[in-house]
């Protein structure tokens, strides 16, 4: 999986906690945008895994690592060697 600086990745978080799974390397750039499923209620302080890959390279370019959902919910993105997570603020 590869993104350019002008890319926008849109993910939906719902009760199934949908995760993008990448075999191999996920090269990140651009902006991460999230939508919450219609019946999904994010829990304050809860962390949601949104990407799993064999290896994560780069980061999304959201200012302050903050991702805002359309309903106004604010998440902070986190990165590890093989996962990208969002934690509700």
mmCIF file of N, CA and C in Angstrom:
data_model
loop_
_atom_site.group_PDB
_atom_site.id
_atom_site.type_symbol
_atom_site.label_atom_id
_atom_site.label_comp_id
_atom_site.label_asym_id
_atom_site.label_seq_id
_atom_site.Cartn_x
_atom_site.Cartn_y
_atom_site.Cartn_z
ATOM 1 N N UNK A 1 0.848 -1.168 0.000
ATOM 2 C CA UNK A 1 0.000 0.000 0.000
ATOM 3 C C UNK A 1 0.892 1.230 0.000
ATOM 4 N N UNK A 2 0.563 2.203 -0.848
ATOM 5 C CA UNK A 2 1.405 3.387 -0.992
ATOM 6 C C UNK A 2 0.536 4.633 -1.124
ATOM 7 N N UNK A 3 0.872 5.673 -0.373
ATOM 8 C CA UNK A 3 0.183 6.957 -0.473
ATOM 9 C C UNK A 3 1.172 8.054 -0.825
ATOM 10 N N UNK A 4 0.676 9.058 -1.540
ATOM 11 C CA UNK A 4 1.485 10.223 -1.862
ATOM 12 C C UNK A 4 1.085 11.368 -0.931
ATOM 13 N N UNK A 5 1.862 12.442 -0.856
ATOM 14 C CA UNK A 5 1.506 13.571 0.010
ATOM 15 C C UNK A 5 0.142 14.192 -0.299
ATOM 16 N N UNK A 6 -0.354 14.037 -1.517
ATOM 17 C CA UNK A 6 -1.666 14.607 -1.857
ATOM 18 C C UNK A 6 -2.805 13.600 -1.663
ATOM 19 N N UNK A 7 -2.495 12.407 -1.183
ATOM 20 C CA UNK A 7 -3.511 11.366 -0.985
ATOM 21 C C UNK A 7 -4.402 11.654 0.213
ATOM 22 N N UNK A 8 -5.587 11.057 0.168
ATOM 23 C CA UNK A 8 -6.510 11.107 1.301
ATOM 24 C C UNK A 8 -7.071 9.701 1.487
ATOM 25 N N UNK A 9 -6.821 9.122 2.658
ATOM 26 C CA UNK A 9 -7.364 7.805 2.978
ATOM 27 C C UNK A 9 -8.584 7.994 3.857
ATOM 28 N N UNK A 10 -9.734 7.469 3.419
ATOM 29 C CA UNK A 10 -10.978 7.552 4.189
ATOM 30 C C UNK A 10 -11.295 6.182 4.749
ATOM 31 N N UNK A 11 -11.457 6.122 6.066
ATOM 32 C CA UNK A 11 -11.802 4.867 6.742
ATOM 33 C C UNK A 11 -13.067 5.070 7.555
ATOM 34 N N UNK A 12 -13.868 4.016 7.653
ATOM 35 C CA UNK A 12 -15.077 4.035 8.474
ATOM 36 C C UNK A 12 -14.810 3.195 9.709
ATOM 37 N N UNK A 13 -15.072 3.773 10.887
ATOM 38 C CA UNK A 13 -14.969 3.039 12.143
ATOM 39 C C UNK A 13 -16.387 2.738 12.595
ATOM 40 N N UNK A 14 -16.658 1.449 12.827
ATOM 41 C CA UNK A 14 -17.985 1.070 13.301
ATOM 42 C C UNK A 14 -17.861 0.002 14.378
ATOM 43 N N UNK A 15 -18.953 -0.604 14.730
ATOM 44 C CA UNK A 15 -18.941 -1.599 15.800
ATOM 45 C C UNK A 15 -18.039 -2.786 15.483
ATOM 46 N N UNK A 16 -17.749 -2.993 14.231
ATOM 47 C CA UNK A 16 -16.848 -4.075 13.840
ATOM 48 C C UNK A 16 -15.405 -3.623 13.878
ATOM 49 N N UNK A 17 -15.177 -2.319 14.159
ATOM 50 C CA UNK A 17 -13.838 -1.743 14.215
ATOM 51 C C UNK A 17 -13.035 -2.127 12.978
ATOM 52 N N UNK A 18 -13.543 -1.768 11.821
ATOM 53 C CA UNK A 18 -12.914 -2.118 10.549
ATOM 54 C C UNK A 18 -11.459 -1.663 10.507
ATOM 55 N N UNK A 19 -10.597 -2.581 10.105
ATOM 56 C CA UNK A 19 -9.164 -2.319 10.026
ATOM 57 C C UNK A 19 -8.693 -2.613 8.613
ATOM 58 N N UNK A 20 -7.915 -1.693 8.042
ATOM 59 C CA UNK A 20 -7.280 -1.934 6.761
ATOM 60 C C UNK A 20 -6.076 -2.825 7.018
ATOM 61 N N UNK A 21 -6.038 -4.001 6.396
ATOM 62 C CA UNK A 21 -4.946 -4.948 6.584
ATOM 63 C C UNK A 21 -4.112 -4.959 5.310
ATOM 64 N N UNK A 22 -2.808 -4.725 5.472
ATOM 65 C CA UNK A 22 -1.888 -4.661 4.340
ATOM 66 C C UNK A 22 -0.860 -5.769 4.484
ATOM 67 N N UNK A 23 -0.762 -6.626 3.484
ATOM 68 C CA UNK A 23 0.315 -7.610 3.452
ATOM 69 C C UNK A 23 1.554 -6.880 2.968
ATOM 70 N N UNK A 24 2.589 -6.860 3.759
ATOM 71 C CA UNK A 24 3.804 -6.154 3.380
ATOM 72 C C UNK A 24 3.843 -4.779 4.009
ATOM 73 N N UNK A 25 4.388 -3.816 3.256
ATOM 74 C CA UNK A 25 4.640 -2.475 3.780
ATOM 75 C C UNK A 25 3.521 -1.511 3.427
ATOM 76 N N UNK A 26 3.111 -0.705 4.402
ATOM 77 C CA UNK A 26 2.174 0.393 4.171
ATOM 78 C C UNK A 26 2.986 1.681 4.243
ATOM 79 N N UNK A 27 3.111 2.376 3.117
ATOM 80 C CA UNK A 27 3.831 3.650 3.056
ATOM 81 C C UNK A 27 2.817 4.773 3.156
ATOM 82 N N UNK A 28 2.854 5.490 4.277
ATOM 83 C CA UNK A 28 1.833 6.488 4.571
ATOM 84 C C UNK A 28 2.303 7.902 4.256
ATOM 85 N N UNK A 29 1.348 8.729 3.868
ATOM 86 C CA UNK A 29 1.554 10.161 3.620
ATOM 87 C C UNK A 29 0.154 10.750 3.474
ATOM 88 N N UNK A 30 0.048 11.993 3.131
ATOM 89 C CA UNK A 30 -1.265 12.580 2.908
ATOM 90 C C UNK A 30 -2.082 12.702 4.177
ATOM 91 N N UNK A 31 -3.404 12.662 4.018
ATOM 92 C CA UNK A 31 -4.326 12.921 5.108
ATOM 93 C C UNK A 31 -5.176 11.694 5.415
ATOM 94 N N UNK A 32 -5.395 11.452 6.704
ATOM 95 C CA UNK A 32 -6.309 10.396 7.143
ATOM 96 C C UNK A 32 -7.633 11.041 7.529
ATOM 97 N N UNK A 33 -8.723 10.519 6.983
ATOM 98 C CA UNK A 33 -10.072 11.000 7.271
ATOM 99 C C UNK A 33 -10.876 9.814 7.793
ATOM 100 N N UNK A 34 -11.604 10.009 8.885
ATOM 101 C CA UNK A 34 -12.428 8.929 9.416
ATOM 102 C C UNK A 34 -13.888 9.336 9.469
ATOM 103 N N UNK A 35 -14.722 8.357 9.248
ATOM 104 C CA UNK A 35 -16.164 8.505 9.421
ATOM 105 C C UNK A 35 -16.566 7.474 10.462
ATOM 106 N N UNK A 36 -17.547 7.815 11.273
ATOM 107 C CA UNK A 36 -18.059 6.877 12.262
ATOM 108 C C UNK A 36 -19.325 6.245 11.715
ATOM 109 N N UNK A 37 -19.444 4.923 11.884
ATOM 110 C CA UNK A 37 -20.645 4.221 11.444
ATOM 111 C C UNK A 37 -21.877 4.799 12.107
ATOM 112 N N UNK A 38 -23.052 4.597 11.510
ATOM 113 C CA UNK A 38 -24.277 5.245 11.985
ATOM 114 C C UNK A 38 -24.660 4.911 13.427
ATOM 115 N N UNK A 39 -24.340 3.733 13.904
ATOM 116 C CA UNK A 39 -24.707 3.352 15.266
ATOM 117 C C UNK A 39 -23.498 3.308 16.195
ATOM 118 N N UNK A 40 -22.344 3.691 15.684
ATOM 119 C CA UNK A 40 -21.110 3.594 16.460
ATOM 120 C C UNK A 40 -20.992 4.760 17.434
ATOM 121 N N UNK A 41 -20.649 4.454 18.666
ATOM 122 C CA UNK A 41 -20.391 5.467 19.686
ATOM 123 C C UNK A 41 -18.980 5.257 20.204
ATOM 124 N N UNK A 42 -18.083 6.157 19.864
ATOM 125 C CA UNK A 42 -16.698 6.059 20.322
ATOM 126 C C UNK A 42 -16.648 6.270 21.829
ATOM 127 N N UNK A 43 -15.756 5.536 22.479
ATOM 128 C CA UNK A 43 -15.605 5.596 23.933
ATOM 129 C C UNK A 43 -14.396 6.457 24.259
ATOM 130 N N UNK A 44 -14.577 7.448 25.130
ATOM 131 C CA UNK A 44 -13.497 8.356 25.505
ATOM 132 C C UNK A 44 -12.278 7.582 25.999
ATOM 133 N N UNK A 45 -11.124 7.875 25.430
ATOM 134 C CA UNK A 45 -9.879 7.230 25.825
ATOM 135 C C UNK A 45 -9.627 5.890 25.166
ATOM 136 N N UNK A 46 -10.604 5.348 24.447
ATOM 137 C CA UNK A 46 -10.455 4.049 23.781
ATOM 138 C C UNK A 46 -9.557 4.193 22.559
ATOM 139 N N UNK A 47 -8.763 3.161 22.292
ATOM 140 C CA UNK A 47 -7.873 3.150 21.141
ATOM 141 C C UNK A 47 -8.402 2.161 20.111
ATOM 142 N N UNK A 48 -8.445 2.593 18.858
ATOM 143 C CA UNK A 48 -8.956 1.779 17.759
ATOM 144 C C UNK A 48 -7.842 1.561 16.738
ATOM 145 N N UNK A 49 -7.583 0.316 16.386
ATOM 146 C CA UNK A 49 -6.590 0.006 15.366
ATOM 147 C C UNK A 49 -7.250 0.162 14.007
ATOM 148 N N UNK A 50 -6.663 1.016 13.153
ATOM 149 C CA UNK A 50 -7.267 1.275 11.842
ATOM 150 C C UNK A 50 -6.442 0.722 10.684
ATOM 151 N N UNK A 51 -5.144 0.491 10.910
ATOM 152 C CA UNK A 51 -4.303 -0.123 9.878
ATOM 153 C C UNK A 51 -3.363 -1.121 10.543
ATOM 154 N N UNK A 52 -3.257 -2.296 9.934
ATOM 155 C CA UNK A 52 -2.261 -3.293 10.337
ATOM 156 C C UNK A 52 -1.474 -3.653 9.093
ATOM 157 N N UNK A 53 -0.151 -3.722 9.234
ATOM 158 C CA UNK A 53 0.691 -4.054 8.086
ATOM 159 C C UNK A 53 1.938 -4.782 8.577
ATOM 160 N N UNK A 54 2.628 -5.420 7.650
ATOM 161 C CA UNK A 54 3.890 -6.053 7.997
ATOM 162 C C UNK A 54 4.892 -5.018 8.476
ATOM 163 N N UNK A 55 4.785 -3.806 7.922
ATOM 164 C CA UNK A 55 5.670 -2.702 8.299
ATOM 165 C C UNK A 55 4.968 -1.390 7.963
ATOM 166 N N UNK A 56 5.090 -0.405 8.832
ATOM 167 C CA UNK A 56 4.541 0.926 8.589
ATOM 168 C C UNK A 56 5.706 1.875 8.327
ATOM 169 N N UNK A 57 5.635 2.583 7.197
ATOM 170 C CA UNK A 57 6.638 3.608 6.876
ATOM 171 C C UNK A 57 5.923 4.939 6.741
ATOM 172 N N UNK A 58 6.485 5.983 7.324
ATOM 173 C CA UNK A 58 5.904 7.316 7.213
ATOM 174 C C UNK A 58 4.740 7.503 8.161
ATOM 175 N N UNK A 59 4.120 8.679 8.073
ATOM 176 C CA UNK A 59 2.969 9.028 8.897
ATOM 177 C C UNK A 59 2.001 9.854 8.054
ATOM 178 N N UNK A 60 0.760 9.957 8.531
ATOM 179 C CA UNK A 60 -0.187 10.859 7.891
ATOM 180 C C UNK A 60 0.168 12.293 8.277
ATOM 181 N N UNK A 61 -0.240 13.243 7.462
ATOM 182 C CA UNK A 61 0.168 14.628 7.656
ATOM 183 C C UNK A 61 -0.913 15.479 8.321
ATOM 184 N N UNK A 62 -1.833 14.857 9.046
ATOM 185 C CA UNK A 62 -2.851 15.618 9.770
ATOM 186 C C UNK A 62 -2.161 16.519 10.800
ATOM 187 N N UNK A 63 -2.513 17.798 10.868
ATOM 188 C CA UNK A 63 -1.881 18.705 11.831
ATOM 189 C C UNK A 63 -2.028 18.193 13.272
ATOM 190 N N UNK A 64 -0.934 18.163 14.002
ATOM 191 C CA UNK A 64 -0.939 17.728 15.391
ATOM 192 C C UNK A 64 -1.333 16.280 15.582
ATOM 193 N N UNK A 65 -1.229 15.480 14.521
ATOM 194 C CA UNK A 65 -1.653 14.067 14.556
ATOM 195 C C UNK A 65 -3.122 13.917 14.929
ATOM 196 N N UNK A 66 -3.922 14.963 14.716
ATOM 197 C CA UNK A 66 -5.337 14.909 15.066
ATOM 198 C C UNK A 66 -6.194 14.601 13.844
ATOM 199 N N UNK A 67 -7.134 13.689 14.050
ATOM 200 C CA UNK A 67 -8.083 13.317 12.999
ATOM 201 C C UNK A 67 -9.476 13.616 13.542
ATOM 202 N N UNK A 68 -10.235 14.420 12.799
ATOM 203 C CA UNK A 68 -11.593 14.765 13.227
ATOM 204 C C UNK A 68 -12.605 14.030 12.361
ATOM 205 N N UNK A 69 -13.540 13.374 13.037
ATOM 206 C CA UNK A 69 -14.634 12.717 12.323
ATOM 207 C C UNK A 69 -15.686 13.765 11.968
ATOM 208 N N UNK A 70 -16.576 13.404 11.059
ATOM 209 C CA UNK A 70 -17.602 14.348 10.613
ATOM 210 C C UNK A 70 -18.515 14.808 11.730
ATOM 211 N N UNK A 71 -18.659 13.988 12.785
ATOM 212 C CA UNK A 71 -19.534 14.382 13.901
ATOM 213 C C UNK A 71 -18.819 15.271 14.919
ATOM 214 N N UNK A 72 -17.545 15.600 14.642
ATOM 215 C CA UNK A 72 -16.774 16.455 15.532
ATOM 216 C C UNK A 72 -15.879 15.707 16.503
ATOM 217 N N UNK A 73 -16.019 14.373 16.565
ATOM 218 C CA UNK A 73 -15.143 13.582 17.434
ATOM 219 C C UNK A 73 -13.693 13.785 17.013
ATOM 220 N N UNK A 74 -12.814 13.912 18.012
ATOM 221 C CA UNK A 74 -11.392 14.135 17.740
ATOM 222 C C UNK A 74 -10.585 12.931 18.206
ATOM 223 N N UNK A 75 -9.735 12.465 17.315
ATOM 224 C CA UNK A 75 -8.863 11.335 17.600
ATOM 225 C C UNK A 75 -7.421 11.779 17.419
ATOM 226 N N UNK A 76 -6.519 11.181 18.164
ATOM 227 C CA UNK A 76 -5.096 11.397 17.953
ATOM 228 C C UNK A 76 -4.534 10.099 17.382
ATOM 229 N N UNK A 77 -3.730 10.232 16.332
ATOM 230 C CA UNK A 77 -3.169 9.045 15.686
ATOM 231 C C UNK A 77 -1.884 8.611 16.377
ATOM 232 N N UNK A 78 -1.692 7.298 16.404
ATOM 233 C CA UNK A 78 -0.494 6.705 16.974
ATOM 234 C C UNK A 78 0.090 5.717 15.993
ATOM 235 N N UNK A 79 1.391 5.571 16.035
ATOM 236 C CA UNK A 79 2.093 4.719 15.072
ATOM 237 C C UNK A 79 3.026 3.762 15.799
ATOM 238 N N UNK A 80 3.021 2.518 15.350
ATOM 239 C CA UNK A 80 3.998 1.542 15.824
ATOM 240 C C UNK A 80 4.623 0.915 14.594
ATOM 241 N N UNK A 81 5.426 -0.063 14.811
ATOM 242 C CA UNK A 81 6.129 -0.729 13.711
ATOM 243 C C UNK A 81 5.160 -1.330 12.690
ATOM 244 N N UNK A 82 3.996 -1.799 13.171
ATOM 245 C CA UNK A 82 3.078 -2.460 12.231
ATOM 246 C C UNK A 82 1.601 -2.093 12.422
ATOM 247 N N UNK A 83 1.309 -1.005 13.153
ATOM 248 C CA UNK A 83 -0.076 -0.593 13.329
ATOM 249 C C UNK A 83 -0.205 0.932 13.355
ATOM 250 N N UNK A 84 -1.394 1.378 12.909
ATOM 251 C CA UNK A 84 -1.799 2.770 13.087
ATOM 252 C C UNK A 84 -3.056 2.727 13.940
ATOM 253 N N UNK A 85 -3.067 3.509 15.004
ATOM 254 C CA UNK A 85 -4.205 3.536 15.921
ATOM 255 C C UNK A 85 -4.768 4.951 16.017
ATOM 256 N N UNK A 86 -6.012 5.015 16.440
ATOM 257 C CA UNK A 86 -6.661 6.281 16.744
ATOM 258 C C UNK A 86 -7.217 6.198 18.150
ATOM 259 N N UNK A 87 -6.941 7.216 18.945
ATOM 260 C CA UNK A 87 -7.441 7.274 20.322
ATOM 261 C C UNK A 87 -8.349 8.483 20.452
ATOM 262 N N UNK A 88 -9.555 8.249 20.962
ATOM 263 C CA UNK A 88 -10.502 9.336 21.130
ATOM 264 C C UNK A 88 -10.017 10.272 22.219
ATOM 265 N N UNK A 89 -10.035 11.566 21.919
ATOM 266 C CA UNK A 89 -9.629 12.585 22.905
ATOM 267 C C UNK A 89 -10.795 12.992 23.749
#
